[in-house]
Tab-separated table of C-alpha atoms in Angstrom:
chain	number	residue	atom	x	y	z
X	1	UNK	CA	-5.991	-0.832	-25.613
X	2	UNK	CA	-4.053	-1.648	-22.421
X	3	UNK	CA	-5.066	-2.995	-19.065
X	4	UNK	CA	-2.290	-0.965	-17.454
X	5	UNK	CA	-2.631	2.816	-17.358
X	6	UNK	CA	-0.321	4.767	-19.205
X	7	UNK	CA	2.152	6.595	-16.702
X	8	UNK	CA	0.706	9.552	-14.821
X	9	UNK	CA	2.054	11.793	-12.044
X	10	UNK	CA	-0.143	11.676	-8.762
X	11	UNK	CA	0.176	14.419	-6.008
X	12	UNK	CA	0.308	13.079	-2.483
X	13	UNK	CA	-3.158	14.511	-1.901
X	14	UNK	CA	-4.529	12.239	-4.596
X	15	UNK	CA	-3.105	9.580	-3.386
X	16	UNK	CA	-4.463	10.126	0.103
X	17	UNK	CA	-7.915	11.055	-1.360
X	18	UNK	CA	-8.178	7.657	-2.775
X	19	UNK	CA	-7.113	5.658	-0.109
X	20	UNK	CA	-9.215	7.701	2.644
X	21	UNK	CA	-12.555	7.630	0.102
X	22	UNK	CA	-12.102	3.466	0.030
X	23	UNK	CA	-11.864	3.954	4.141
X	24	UNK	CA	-15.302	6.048	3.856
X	25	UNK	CA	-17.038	3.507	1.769
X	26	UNK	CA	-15.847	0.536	4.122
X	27	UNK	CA	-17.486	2.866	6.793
X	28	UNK	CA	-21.182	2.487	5.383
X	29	UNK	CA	-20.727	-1.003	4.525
X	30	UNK	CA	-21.853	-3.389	6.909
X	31	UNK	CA	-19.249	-6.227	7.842
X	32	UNK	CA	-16.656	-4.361	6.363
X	33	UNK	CA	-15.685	-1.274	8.758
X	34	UNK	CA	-12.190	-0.499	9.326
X	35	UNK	CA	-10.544	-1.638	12.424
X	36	UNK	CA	-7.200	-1.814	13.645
X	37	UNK	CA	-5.034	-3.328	14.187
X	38	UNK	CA	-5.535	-3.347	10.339
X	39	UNK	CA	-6.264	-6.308	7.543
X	40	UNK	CA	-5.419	-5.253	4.495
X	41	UNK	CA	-6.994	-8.446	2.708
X	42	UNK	CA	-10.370	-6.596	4.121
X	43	UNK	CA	-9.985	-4.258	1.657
X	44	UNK	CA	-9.636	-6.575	-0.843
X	45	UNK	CA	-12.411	-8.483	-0.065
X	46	UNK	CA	-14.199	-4.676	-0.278
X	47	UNK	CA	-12.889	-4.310	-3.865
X	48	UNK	CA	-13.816	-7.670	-4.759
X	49	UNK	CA	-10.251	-9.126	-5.420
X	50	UNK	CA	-9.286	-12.548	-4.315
X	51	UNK	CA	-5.676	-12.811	-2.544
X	52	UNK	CA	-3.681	-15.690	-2.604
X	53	UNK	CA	0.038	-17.237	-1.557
X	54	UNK	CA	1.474	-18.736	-4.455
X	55	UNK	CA	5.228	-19.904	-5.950
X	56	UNK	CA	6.221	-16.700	-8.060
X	57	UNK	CA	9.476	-17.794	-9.568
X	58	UNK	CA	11.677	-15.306	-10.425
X	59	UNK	CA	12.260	-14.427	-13.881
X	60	UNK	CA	15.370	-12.799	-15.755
X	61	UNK	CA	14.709	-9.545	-14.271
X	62	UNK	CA	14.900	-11.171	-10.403
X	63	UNK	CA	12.529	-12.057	-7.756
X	64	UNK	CA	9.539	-10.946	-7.885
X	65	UNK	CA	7.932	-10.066	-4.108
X	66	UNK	CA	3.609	-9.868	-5.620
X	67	UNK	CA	1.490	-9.543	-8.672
X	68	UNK	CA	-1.894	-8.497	-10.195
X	69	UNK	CA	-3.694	-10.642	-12.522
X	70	UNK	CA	-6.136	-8.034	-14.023
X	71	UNK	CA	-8.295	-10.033	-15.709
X	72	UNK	CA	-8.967	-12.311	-13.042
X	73	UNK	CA	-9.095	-10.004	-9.900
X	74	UNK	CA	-6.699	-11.862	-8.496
X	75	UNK	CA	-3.401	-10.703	-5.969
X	76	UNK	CA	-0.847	-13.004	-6.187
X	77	UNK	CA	1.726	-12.788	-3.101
X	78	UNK	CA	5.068	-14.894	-3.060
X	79	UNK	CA	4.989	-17.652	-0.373
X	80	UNK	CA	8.207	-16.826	0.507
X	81	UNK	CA	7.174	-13.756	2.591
X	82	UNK	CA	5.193	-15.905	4.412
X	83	UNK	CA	7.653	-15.807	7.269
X	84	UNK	CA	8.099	-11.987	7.261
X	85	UNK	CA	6.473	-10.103	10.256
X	86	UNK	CA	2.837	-9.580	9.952
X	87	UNK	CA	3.384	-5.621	9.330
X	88	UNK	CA	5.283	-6.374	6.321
X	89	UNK	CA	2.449	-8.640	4.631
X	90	UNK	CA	0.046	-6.428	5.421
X	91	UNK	CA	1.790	-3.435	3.681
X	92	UNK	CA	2.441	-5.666	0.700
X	93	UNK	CA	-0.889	-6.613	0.577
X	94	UNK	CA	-1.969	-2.822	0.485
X	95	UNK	CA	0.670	-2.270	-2.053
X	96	UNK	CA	-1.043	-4.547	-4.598
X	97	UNK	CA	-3.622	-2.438	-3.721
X	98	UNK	CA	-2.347	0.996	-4.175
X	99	UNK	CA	-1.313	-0.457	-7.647
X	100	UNK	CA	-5.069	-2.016	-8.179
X	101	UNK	CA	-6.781	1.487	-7.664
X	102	UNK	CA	-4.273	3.702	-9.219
X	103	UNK	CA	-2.681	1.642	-12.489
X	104	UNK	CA	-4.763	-0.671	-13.715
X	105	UNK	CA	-7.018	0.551	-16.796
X	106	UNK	CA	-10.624	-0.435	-15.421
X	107	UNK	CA	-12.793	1.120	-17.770
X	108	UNK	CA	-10.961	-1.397	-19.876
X	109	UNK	CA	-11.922	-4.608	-17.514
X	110	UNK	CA	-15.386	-3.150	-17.102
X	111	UNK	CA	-16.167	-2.920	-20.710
X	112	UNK	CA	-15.826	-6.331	-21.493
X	113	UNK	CA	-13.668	-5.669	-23.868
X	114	UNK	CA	-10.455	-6.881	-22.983
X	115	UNK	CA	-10.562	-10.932	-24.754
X	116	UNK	CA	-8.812	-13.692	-22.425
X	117	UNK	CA	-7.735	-15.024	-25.187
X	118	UNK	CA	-5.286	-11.875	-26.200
X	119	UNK	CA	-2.260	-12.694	-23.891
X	120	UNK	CA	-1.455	-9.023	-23.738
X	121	UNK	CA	-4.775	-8.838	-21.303
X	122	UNK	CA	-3.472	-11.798	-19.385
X	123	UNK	CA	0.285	-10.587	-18.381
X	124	UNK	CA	0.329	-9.996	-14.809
X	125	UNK	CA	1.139	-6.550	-12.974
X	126	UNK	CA	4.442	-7.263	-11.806
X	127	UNK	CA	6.183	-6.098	-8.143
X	128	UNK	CA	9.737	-6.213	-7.863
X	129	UNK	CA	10.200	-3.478	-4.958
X	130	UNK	CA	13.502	-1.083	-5.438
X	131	UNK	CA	14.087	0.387	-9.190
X	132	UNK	CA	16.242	2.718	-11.015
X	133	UNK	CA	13.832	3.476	-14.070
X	134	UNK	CA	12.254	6.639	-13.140
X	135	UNK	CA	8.494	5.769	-13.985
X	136	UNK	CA	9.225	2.282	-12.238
X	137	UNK	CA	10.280	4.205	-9.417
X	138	UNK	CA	7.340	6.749	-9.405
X	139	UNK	CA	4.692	3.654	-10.524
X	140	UNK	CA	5.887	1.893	-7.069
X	141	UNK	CA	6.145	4.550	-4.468
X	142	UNK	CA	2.977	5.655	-5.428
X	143	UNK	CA	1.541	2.382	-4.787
X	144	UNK	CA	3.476	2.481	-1.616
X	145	UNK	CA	2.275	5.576	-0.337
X	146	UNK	CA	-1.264	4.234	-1.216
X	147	UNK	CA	-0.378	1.978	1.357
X	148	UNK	CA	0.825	4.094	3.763
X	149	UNK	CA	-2.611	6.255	3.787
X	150	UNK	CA	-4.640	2.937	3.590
X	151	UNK	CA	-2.849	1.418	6.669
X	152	UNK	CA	-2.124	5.028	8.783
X	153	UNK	CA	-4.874	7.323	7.956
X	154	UNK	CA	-3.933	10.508	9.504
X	155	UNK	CA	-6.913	10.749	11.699
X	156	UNK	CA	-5.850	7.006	13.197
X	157	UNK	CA	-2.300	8.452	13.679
X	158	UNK	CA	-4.135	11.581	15.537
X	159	UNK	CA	-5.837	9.307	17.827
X	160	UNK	CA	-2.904	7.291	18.482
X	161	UNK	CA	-0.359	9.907	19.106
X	162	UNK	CA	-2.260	11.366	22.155
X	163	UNK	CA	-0.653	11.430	24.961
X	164	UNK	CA	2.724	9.616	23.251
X	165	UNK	CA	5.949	11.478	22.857
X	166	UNK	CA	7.020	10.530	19.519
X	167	UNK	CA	10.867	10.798	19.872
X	168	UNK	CA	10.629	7.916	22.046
X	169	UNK	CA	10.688	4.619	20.420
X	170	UNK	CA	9.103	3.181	23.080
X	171	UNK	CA	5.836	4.760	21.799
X	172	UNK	CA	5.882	4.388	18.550
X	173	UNK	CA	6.840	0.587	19.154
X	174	UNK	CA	3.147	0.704	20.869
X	175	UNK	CA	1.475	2.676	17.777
X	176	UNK	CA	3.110	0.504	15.532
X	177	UNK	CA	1.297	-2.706	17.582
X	178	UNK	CA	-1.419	-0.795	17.729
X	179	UNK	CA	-1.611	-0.396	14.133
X	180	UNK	CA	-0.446	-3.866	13.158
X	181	UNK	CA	2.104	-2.212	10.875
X	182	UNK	CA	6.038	-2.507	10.616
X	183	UNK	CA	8.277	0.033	12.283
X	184	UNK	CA	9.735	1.110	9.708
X	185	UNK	CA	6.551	2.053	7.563
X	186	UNK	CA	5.330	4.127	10.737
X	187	UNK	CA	8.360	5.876	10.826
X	188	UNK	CA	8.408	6.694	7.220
X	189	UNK	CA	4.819	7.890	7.284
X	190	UNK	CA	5.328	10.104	10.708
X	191	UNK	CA	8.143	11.400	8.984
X	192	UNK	CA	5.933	12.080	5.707
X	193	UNK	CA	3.805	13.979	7.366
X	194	UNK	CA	6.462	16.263	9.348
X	195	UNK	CA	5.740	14.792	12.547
X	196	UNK	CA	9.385	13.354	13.288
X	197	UNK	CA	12.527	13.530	12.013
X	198	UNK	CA	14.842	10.742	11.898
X	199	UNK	CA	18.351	11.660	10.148
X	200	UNK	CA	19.815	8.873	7.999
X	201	UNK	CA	22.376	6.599	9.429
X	202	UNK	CA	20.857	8.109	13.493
X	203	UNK	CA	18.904	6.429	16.085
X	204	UNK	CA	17.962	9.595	17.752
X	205	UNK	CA	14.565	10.937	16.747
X	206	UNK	CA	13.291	14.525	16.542
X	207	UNK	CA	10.243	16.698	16.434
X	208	UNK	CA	9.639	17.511	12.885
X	209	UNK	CA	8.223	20.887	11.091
X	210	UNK	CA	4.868	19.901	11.342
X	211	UNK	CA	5.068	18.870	15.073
């Protein structure tokens, strides 16, 4: 018995499923319809988890940029991003969340069956960003694609690509405002979804296949 899932592979589509089904409940839900610029801590408050800034020291693995605490609903983000730009606490937020909806065991926390006194239960959901350890690796750009639906649906992006030329970074330097996202998680997601193409190491952007 484990409040963590055990590792599973996730297609993008899932992934997006998830994410845009949260976005559909929000809808219906009075006080709580998606707007953007967008606040991830919204959604949060939607799934009934609390989100706080706290001192996360790191530990002998290194720093450590968020946690969950399962047991107590609770999303623990280092203060130390505090300073970041508001895109990148926003997508860290929604990270916590991807990993919230997609690996932690909830039939478990629902049951009532997990004891807070068992320590196991009460081990936080650790996020250390960039990993080598190939379930690590899937486990956090899953949660980080999560993100990328939850913050850039695709039928937002639709709406805000009209009339915008997206090789120019003038424009997307608009969406991205627009959004209330970082630049480089709207160019990662336009280029997810074939809409630009942006070689490594270049400046220059380009229609992609889907455009």
């Amino acid at each position: 018995m484990s409040v963590l899932k055990p590792y599973r592979f996730y297609r993008r589509e899932s992934i997006e499923r998830r994410a845009l089904e949260i976005l559909r409940q929000m809808q219906t839900t009075p006080n709580f319809s998606p707007e953007w610029p967008f606040e991830a801590s919204l959604v949060a408050d939607f799934l009934d988890l609390g989100v706080v800034w706290d001192c996360i020291p790191p530990d002998e693995q290194g720093a450590i940029a968020a946690r969950i605490l399962p047991t107590e609903r609770l999303i623990e983000i280092n203060e130390e991003i505090q300073e970041k730009p508001k895109g990148f606490i926003e997508s860290t937020i929604a990270h916590e969340i991807g990993h919230w909806v997609l690996h932690i065991n909830h039939d478990q926390l629902e049951s009532g069956a997990l004891k807070s006194s068992d320590n196991r239960f009460d081990e936080p959901f650790v996020c250390r960003g960039a990993t080598e350890e190939s379930h690590k690796a899937s486990i956090e750009w899953q949660a980080q694609y999560f993100a990328s639906c939850l913050l850039m649906p695709r039928h937002v992006l639709e709406e805000k690509r009209q009339g915008r030329d997206l090789t120019q970074w003038r424009h997307l330097y608009k969406i991205k405002d627009e959004l209330g996202v970082s630049i480089s998680n709207l160019t990662n997601r336009l280029q997810e979804l074939g809409w630009i193409s942006i070689p490594k190491g270049e400046r220059t952007i380009y229609p992609g296949k889907a455009a």
